[in-house]
Amino acid sequence: MPMSFEGSCHCGAVQFKVNAEPPAAAISCNCSHCRRKGFLLSFFPAEQFTLTQGEEALRSYKFNTHKIAHRFCQICGTEPFAYGANPDGSEVRAINLRCVPAIDLDALELQHYDGAKA
Ligand SMILES: [Zn+2]
């Protein structure tokens, strides 16, 4: 297995890399936000995440408690990742696996999260 994987927004302005094995599972959440954007998510410590290009193209969308910065490309509208924190305060990155071309989406084990009720 490769020890890292790369992803991007649709237009390519935003590029990122994660220093971890490509995940075999993804979280599919039914909350009002995830269901609209169709995310397949996997979470990583911020230290394993590198934004390699495109900070200037990124905008942030926040709602509800405003604890998560949903970062999207202002050119193409894609949200490749979100910035958040664990309850202990450590920074975490939620990666939208749909923005990682090397990952076979149909092979992912889906872990359904009932975010609509949470
Ligand atoms: Zn873009």
Short mmCIF file of C-alpha atoms and ligand atoms in Angstrom, two decimals:
data_model
loop_
_atom_site.label_atom_id
_atom_site.label_comp_id
_atom_site.label_asym_id
_atom_site.label_seq_id
_atom_site.Cartn_x
_atom_site.Cartn_y
_atom_site.Cartn_z
CA MET A 1 0.00 0.00 0.00
CA PRO A 2 1.21 3.53 -0.73
CA MET A 3 1.87 5.49 2.43
CA SER A 4 0.28 8.65 1.14
CA PHE A 5 -2.42 9.82 -1.21
CA GLU A 6 -3.28 13.00 -3.04
CA GLY A 7 -6.46 14.78 -3.92
CA SER A 8 -7.79 17.97 -5.47
CA CYS A 9 -10.84 20.06 -6.15
CA HIS A 10 -12.43 19.69 -9.59
CA CYS A 11 -10.63 22.55 -11.35
CA GLY A 12 -7.28 21.67 -9.79
CA ALA A 13 -6.64 25.00 -8.05
CA VAL A 14 -6.68 23.22 -4.68
CA GLN A 15 -4.30 20.29 -4.18
CA PHE A 16 -3.59 18.32 -1.04
CA LYS A 17 -1.69 15.33 0.24
CA VAL A 18 -2.30 13.03 3.19
CA ASN A 19 0.59 11.08 4.71
CA ALA A 20 -1.34 7.91 5.48
CA GLU A 21 -2.46 4.76 3.70
CA PRO A 22 -5.51 5.31 1.51
CA PRO A 23 -8.45 4.29 3.71
CA ALA A 24 -10.52 1.18 2.96
CA ALA A 25 -13.61 2.57 4.69
CA ALA A 26 -15.52 5.82 4.62
CA ILE A 27 -18.16 7.53 6.69
CA SER A 28 -21.41 8.28 4.90
CA CYS A 29 -23.45 10.71 6.98
CA ASN A 30 -27.09 11.68 6.49
CA CYS A 31 -26.98 15.13 8.11
CA SER A 32 -28.40 18.12 6.26
CA HIS A 33 -24.97 19.17 5.00
CA CYS A 34 -23.38 15.80 4.12
CA ARG A 35 -26.41 14.51 2.29
CA ARG A 36 -26.46 17.52 0.00
CA LYS A 37 -22.76 17.34 -0.87
CA GLY A 38 -22.58 13.55 -1.03
CA PHE A 39 -19.44 13.24 1.07
CA LEU A 40 -17.57 10.03 1.69
CA LEU A 41 -15.39 11.08 4.62
CA SER A 42 -12.27 9.87 6.36
CA PHE A 43 -10.61 11.67 9.27
CA PHE A 44 -6.89 12.27 9.82
CA PRO A 45 -4.76 14.18 12.32
CA ALA A 46 -3.85 17.61 10.95
CA GLU A 47 -0.14 16.71 11.03
CA GLN A 48 -0.75 14.14 8.29
CA PHE A 49 -2.43 16.69 6.03
CA THR A 50 -0.63 19.08 3.69
CA LEU A 51 -2.29 21.70 1.53
CA THR A 52 0.13 21.68 -1.38
CA GLN A 53 -1.62 24.33 -3.46
CA GLY A 54 -4.59 26.69 -3.47
CA GLU A 55 -5.00 28.44 -0.10
CA GLU A 56 -5.94 31.61 -2.02
CA ALA A 57 -8.75 29.76 -3.83
CA LEU A 58 -10.30 28.37 -0.65
CA ARG A 59 -13.31 29.78 1.14
CA SER A 60 -14.88 28.48 4.35
CA TYR A 61 -18.48 27.58 5.07
CA LYS A 62 -19.53 27.30 8.71
CA PHE A 63 -22.90 26.51 10.22
CA ASN A 64 -24.52 25.29 13.42
CA THR A 65 -21.81 25.49 16.12
CA HIS A 66 -19.26 26.94 13.65
CA LYS A 67 -16.62 24.51 14.93
CA ILE A 68 -15.93 23.00 11.52
CA ALA A 69 -14.55 25.01 8.61
CA HIS A 70 -15.90 23.41 5.46
CA ARG A 71 -13.35 24.50 2.93
CA PHE A 72 -14.37 24.77 -0.69
CA CYS A 73 -12.81 26.04 -3.90
CA GLN A 74 -14.34 29.36 -4.92
CA ILE A 75 -13.66 28.59 -8.60
CA CYS A 76 -15.31 25.17 -8.99
CA GLY A 77 -17.32 24.89 -5.78
CA THR A 78 -15.84 21.54 -4.72
CA GLU A 79 -15.31 20.86 -1.02
CA PRO A 80 -12.30 18.52 -0.80
CA PHE A 81 -11.87 18.74 3.00
CA ALA A 82 -12.93 20.36 6.23
CA TYR A 83 -10.90 21.59 9.19
CA GLY A 84 -12.04 20.71 12.68
CA ALA A 85 -10.90 19.62 16.11
CA ASN A 86 -11.37 16.59 18.33
CA PRO A 87 -12.96 17.03 21.77
CA ASP A 88 -9.43 17.09 23.24
CA GLY A 89 -8.59 20.08 21.04
CA SER A 90 -6.28 18.30 18.59
CA GLU A 91 -6.75 19.47 15.02
CA VAL A 92 -8.33 17.05 12.60
CA ARG A 93 -8.91 17.06 8.86
CA ALA A 94 -11.98 15.47 7.30
CA ILE A 95 -11.10 14.36 3.79
CA ASN A 96 -13.77 14.00 1.13
CA LEU A 97 -12.61 10.75 -0.48
CA ARG A 98 -14.56 11.60 -3.61
CA CYS A 99 -11.77 14.12 -4.29
CA VAL A 100 -9.06 11.42 -4.23
CA PRO A 101 -8.86 9.93 -7.75
CA ALA A 102 -6.69 6.96 -6.68
CA ILE A 103 -9.40 5.59 -4.40
CA ASP A 104 -11.94 3.14 -5.82
CA LEU A 105 -15.13 4.56 -4.31
CA ASP A 106 -17.15 1.43 -4.97
CA ALA A 107 -14.65 -0.66 -2.99
CA LEU A 108 -14.97 1.46 0.16
CA GLU A 109 -16.66 -0.10 3.17
CA LEU A 110 -19.35 2.41 4.09
CA GLN A 111 -19.87 3.25 7.74
CA HIS A 112 -23.24 4.95 8.02
CA TYR A 113 -23.44 7.75 10.54
CA ASP A 114 -26.83 9.04 11.60
CA GLY A 115 -25.84 12.71 11.69
CA ALA A 116 -29.45 13.73 11.12
CA LYS A 117 -30.29 12.48 14.62
CA ALA A 118 -27.00 13.31 16.36
ZN ZN B 1 -11.51 24.21 -7.88
#
